[in-house]
Each structure stands twice: as structure tokens, then as C-alpha cells.
Amino acid sequence: MLGQGRERRRLGARGALALSLALGACGGGDDPHGDDPCTETNDAITCPHHTVKLSGDVFGRAVHFKAPTGAPPDAGWPVVIAYQGSFHSAGDMWSAKKGDPFGGWNQTHLLKALVDAGFLVLTPEAHVSGSTYWDTNVPPWDVDWGDAPDNGFVKNILRSLGGGKFRPADLGRVYATGISSGGYMTSRMALSYEGQFRALAIESASFATCGGALCDVPDQKPSHPPTLFLHGEKDEIVPLSTMRDYQKKLQAVGVETDQQVDPDAGHQWLDEAPQRVPAWFLAH
């Protein structure tokens, strides 16, 4: 799900952007049943959702979202932005079957649990309709984020939240989560959008500019949002040690952290995620 090394060698960072510019990321149209509740059987779950297209790349990029039922709070719904992993479209995050790779079953249940807990949930697409990965740890944008296409996309999402494009949103209660490439992107929210996120939950990833075992976590700021880490001890793509290094650097400056480590899990959403992540956000 990380997969960036192989794809980076094949396309290169600028090549990936060129492909994105050529193909666009349309993401599909809105679903008139997007407000309907999730449906579940013993081996499948599907959550209807809405889709809007924001400017980004040439043809725009999709953001999928689902709001809780009923009237929003006076300040608007608290918001969770959930970032997809590499090569797995954000639109596909809303449905799963038992046995799907990378804990897809747990991922969709997490989105459902967040909506049920009263959060407006957004799942934005990475480049090329979600078939690539986020820019956060891809040269040259890992060290030049101001010019990264994803920087403009995130800013557009935050502006659109303020404009009510996804339903009334409480801009004082915005959170982020994600897995693998999306987990690194979640860390990017702390690094590059200081003060705009209340708490983070990072699954199977580490600091924003790391990539798998290649990870040098710098000293952190006390202003970093409280962060929950979820990780499989048998993760062979993103070593557990890189997550622990990040957590230690946060603890060293007094940032609140917690962790959920599964000794039997690999690179995946953990079984505990649908309970732990909403609880972490509600506590902050």
C-alpha cells in the first residue's frame, strides 16, 4: 500500500504529476443516496456518500464525504479528513468485504464509526483518481511543500470547509487520519498546517517526510497536535521502529500521544481502529 519506491522509479515525481495532468482525477458524480445509512451483511459493508470535485491538477480532484444524520450543531459538524493509502482510491474506502487487503474491512467500519459519532468525514483523492499516492514524502515536494500540488489541494479543501461545500463544518474541530501514504500525509497536517488540526491518528506510517525504513524524524514542536499511532508489529513496509521514533520525539516536547500496536498485524488498518480513532478525536 505504500508502494512509492516502485512507482517513483517507474514514473519519477514529475512524471507522476505529468500523468496526473494528462488524465485528471474526476472521481465520479454525486450519489443522490449519499445521505442513506451504511448497509452491512456478514461479509460486506457499503456506505453511500456524496462526491464533489474541487480544482486541482487540470481536471479537478474528487472529495468524497458523508455527514451524520439530523441537524448539525450550531457551530457545524466536527470534521475528519481521512487520507487514502497508495494506489487505493478514496472512493473505495466507503465499501469493503471481509478479507480485503490492508484491513479494508476495518477502514470502512472506521468511516462509519466516525459518522455515527457525529463527524463529517471527507476522503479526498490522491492524483489520478486516487491511483497514485500523496506528495508529502516524494522529492522535491518533501522539502518544498509550498509548491506541491497536494498543498494547493489541501488548502482548497480547508477553504471549501469554511464555505460549507460539504455541509456546515466546525473549523475549530478538524482532525485527520490515514494509512500508509495517507498516514504520512496525516503527519503533514501537523508539519505544514500548524494550528488547523485538533488531533491526528496515524496508521502504518511515521513522520511526514519519511518513507518506509528510510526515516529520519527531526525534533518536534510542542504545538504538534495530540497523536494516536496505530501499527502492526509485523509491518514489513513501514517498520514499527520508525513510528516509535516519531512518538518519542513528540513525547520529548510534551505532546500527548497514545499507541495501539498489534503484535500479529502487518501493514493494515487494525481491528481496534473503528473504536480507538473516534474515541481519540472525541477526547480532543
XYZ file of C-alpha atoms in Angstrom:
284
model
C 0.000 0.000 0.000
C 2.962 2.292 0.493
C 4.400 1.249 -2.837
C 6.032 4.588 -3.530
C 9.531 3.356 -4.288
C 8.438 1.135 -7.154
C 6.078 3.727 -8.617
C 8.572 6.542 -8.105
C 11.223 4.650 -10.058
C 8.772 3.937 -12.847
C 7.385 7.462 -13.225
C 9.510 9.790 -11.153
C 7.899 12.591 -9.150
C 7.470 14.915 -12.112
C 6.354 12.069 -14.335
C 3.627 11.182 -11.881
C 2.443 14.763 -11.926
C 2.535 14.827 -15.725
C 0.391 11.702 -15.846
C -1.980 13.327 -13.368
C -2.194 16.425 -15.523
C -2.840 14.340 -18.609
C -5.526 12.102 -17.160
C -7.074 14.253 -14.470
C -8.876 12.900 -11.414
C -12.565 13.206 -11.990
C -13.723 10.877 -9.228
C -17.243 10.365 -10.496
C -20.502 12.188 -9.841
C -22.583 12.715 -6.734
C -24.757 9.924 -5.339
C -28.365 11.024 -4.709
C -28.469 8.382 -1.966
C -25.370 9.760 -0.238
C -27.298 10.528 2.955
C -28.601 6.965 3.259
C -27.193 4.883 6.120
C -24.490 2.288 5.645
C -25.675 -1.219 4.897
C -23.927 -4.333 6.138
C -24.136 -8.096 5.740
C -21.958 -10.752 7.305
C -19.257 -10.238 4.691
C -19.809 -6.805 3.085
C -20.342 -3.195 4.116
C -21.273 -0.223 1.912
C -21.668 3.405 2.931
C -23.406 5.698 0.431
C -21.694 9.075 0.232
C -21.514 12.286 -1.745
C -18.785 13.403 -4.129
C -17.758 16.908 -5.145
C -14.936 17.983 -7.409
C -12.512 20.688 -6.359
C -9.945 22.452 -8.506
C -6.592 20.709 -8.560
C -4.464 19.321 -11.366
C -6.133 20.139 -14.708
C -9.484 18.381 -14.462
C -10.081 18.747 -10.745
C -9.979 16.201 -7.961
C -12.757 14.443 -6.125
C -13.544 14.651 -2.443
C -15.979 12.059 -1.117
C -17.884 12.870 2.057
C -20.637 11.754 4.389
C -22.326 13.740 7.153
C -24.203 12.492 10.208
C -27.976 12.422 10.074
C -30.078 15.128 11.655
C -29.423 18.803 12.238
C -25.799 19.910 12.650
C -24.583 21.574 15.854
C -24.742 25.367 15.897
C -21.022 25.556 15.089
C -21.293 22.887 12.379
C -20.136 19.283 12.331
C -16.649 18.429 13.574
C -14.616 17.198 10.602
C -12.312 14.260 9.935
C -10.205 14.209 6.773
C -9.226 10.590 6.056
C -6.323 10.185 3.617
C -6.182 7.121 1.379
C -3.181 4.814 1.077
C -1.195 4.454 -2.148
C -2.991 3.043 -5.196
C -6.307 2.596 -3.331
C -8.907 5.178 -4.360
C -10.523 7.255 -1.640
C -13.897 6.426 -3.168
C -13.252 2.752 -2.491
C -12.735 3.469 1.204
C -16.523 3.553 1.635
C -17.135 -0.125 0.910
C -15.375 -3.351 1.789
C -15.644 -7.086 2.026
C -14.263 -9.303 4.720
C -10.764 -10.350 3.820
C -9.980 -7.225 1.780
C -6.237 -6.419 1.904
C -4.710 -3.851 4.241
C -7.593 -4.084 6.691
C -10.139 -2.636 4.263
C -12.985 -4.073 6.342
C -11.744 -2.122 9.361
C -11.217 1.008 7.265
C -14.837 1.205 6.115
C -16.066 0.432 9.613
C -13.871 3.274 10.864
C -15.512 5.738 8.477
C -18.946 4.508 9.558
C -17.985 4.790 13.224
C -16.766 8.355 12.728
C -20.016 9.399 11.034
C -22.050 7.635 13.732
C -20.021 9.518 16.358
C -21.078 12.846 14.847
C -18.202 13.677 12.486
C -18.433 14.948 8.933
C -15.970 12.636 7.136
C -14.062 13.579 3.974
C -11.947 11.211 1.876
C -10.031 13.186 -0.789
C -8.455 11.510 -3.808
C -4.723 11.435 -4.437
C -3.519 12.125 -8.009
C -5.089 10.286 -10.974
C -8.375 9.391 -9.284
C -6.559 8.015 -6.261
C -4.440 5.561 -8.240
C -1.128 7.050 -7.069
C -0.039 8.479 -3.693
C 0.375 11.715 -1.761
C 3.173 14.211 -2.396
C 4.265 14.551 1.230
C 7.376 12.330 1.058
C 8.055 12.491 -2.681
C 11.004 14.614 -3.907
C 11.093 17.512 -4.485
C 7.935 18.255 -2.530
C 9.042 16.555 0.663
C 11.311 19.575 1.229
C 9.462 22.086 -0.978
C 5.894 21.642 0.190
C 4.852 25.144 -0.811
C 4.971 24.142 -4.491
C 3.464 20.673 -4.015
C 0.188 20.105 -5.908
C -1.232 18.439 -2.801
C -0.566 21.597 -0.784
C -2.902 23.543 -3.037
C -5.447 20.734 -2.851
C -5.429 20.659 0.968
C -5.790 24.436 1.126
C -8.746 24.190 -1.242
C -10.357 21.539 0.974
C -9.952 23.727 4.056
C -11.360 26.766 2.224
C -14.294 24.707 0.997
C -14.990 23.527 4.532
C -15.285 27.159 5.552
C -17.654 27.772 2.663
C -19.995 24.947 3.682
C -19.420 22.962 0.491
C -19.508 19.652 2.378
C -22.231 20.617 4.900
C -21.828 23.031 7.855
C -18.392 22.406 9.385
C -16.810 23.430 12.677
C -13.412 24.784 11.631
C -12.302 24.726 15.255
C -12.664 20.940 15.348
C -10.838 19.473 12.358
C -8.992 16.146 12.614
C -7.028 13.932 10.254
C -6.275 10.262 9.872
C -4.870 7.982 7.185
C -2.948 4.828 6.406
C 0.447 4.317 4.770
C 0.958 7.194 2.299
C -2.174 8.679 3.875
C -0.602 8.271 7.302
C 2.434 10.267 6.227
C 0.008 12.803 4.786
C -1.738 12.947 8.162
C 1.600 13.863 9.740
C 1.968 16.570 7.085
C -1.092 18.282 8.574
C 0.950 18.937 11.724
C 4.071 19.975 9.853
C 2.567 22.394 7.328
C -0.858 23.470 8.675
C 0.001 24.411 12.226
C -2.978 25.179 14.431
C -5.618 23.906 12.000
C -5.973 20.326 13.286
C -7.026 19.349 16.799
C -5.712 15.776 16.804
C -4.313 13.136 14.460
C -4.472 9.335 14.129
C -1.674 7.779 12.054
C -1.971 4.166 10.849
C 1.026 2.241 9.480
C 3.182 5.335 8.880
C 5.556 7.786 10.533
C 6.726 11.388 10.077
C 5.600 13.352 7.009
C 8.858 13.144 5.058
C 9.738 9.530 5.882
C 9.240 6.623 3.516
C 9.288 3.081 4.837
C 12.585 2.245 6.516
C 14.107 5.499 5.214
C 13.138 7.683 8.135
C 14.959 10.416 9.997
C 12.469 12.061 12.357
C 13.509 15.617 13.280
C 12.890 17.217 16.650
C 9.229 18.123 17.022
C 7.361 21.229 18.178
C 5.154 21.358 21.292
C 2.402 22.727 19.031
C 2.092 19.357 17.237
C -1.482 18.056 17.671
C -2.094 15.130 20.042
C -1.433 11.992 18.020
C -2.609 8.392 18.198
C -0.400 5.839 16.459
C -1.736 2.507 15.190
C 0.720 -0.043 13.843
C 1.210 -3.720 13.182
C 4.330 -5.203 14.706
C 4.773 -7.382 11.607
C 4.612 -4.440 9.202
C 7.357 -5.088 6.624
C 6.620 -1.928 4.598
C 6.776 0.676 7.370
C 8.876 -0.666 10.260
C 7.395 -0.220 13.714
C 10.663 1.380 14.840
C 10.002 4.432 12.637
C 6.674 5.035 14.341
C 8.236 4.639 17.785
C 10.937 7.175 16.922
C 8.276 9.707 15.901
C 6.301 9.093 19.082
C 9.395 9.517 21.261
C 10.224 12.832 19.588
C 6.688 14.050 20.347
C 6.794 12.864 23.938
C 10.133 14.661 24.397
C 8.415 18.028 23.879
C 5.307 17.189 25.890
C 2.891 16.345 23.069
C 0.155 13.945 24.132
C 0.379 10.610 22.318
C -1.036 7.127 22.544
C -0.461 3.949 20.593
C -2.221 0.762 19.538
C 0.226 -1.909 18.424
C -0.976 -5.317 17.245
C 1.735 -7.981 17.567
C 0.104 -10.114 14.867
C -0.772 -7.426 12.308
C 1.124 -6.264 9.228
C 0.615 -3.189 7.045
C -3.097 -2.641 7.613
C -5.874 -0.901 9.476
C -6.038 -2.591 12.850
C -9.139 -4.258 14.228
C -9.156 -1.685 17.022
C -9.214 1.335 14.687
C -13.032 1.750 14.467
C -13.145 2.136 18.249
C -9.831 3.825 19.067
C -9.783 6.582 16.435
C -13.264 8.094 17.098
C -12.621 7.911 20.845
C -9.291 9.730 20.421
C -10.872 12.513 18.400
C -13.838 12.865 20.773
C -11.402 13.223 23.672
C -9.783 16.196 21.908
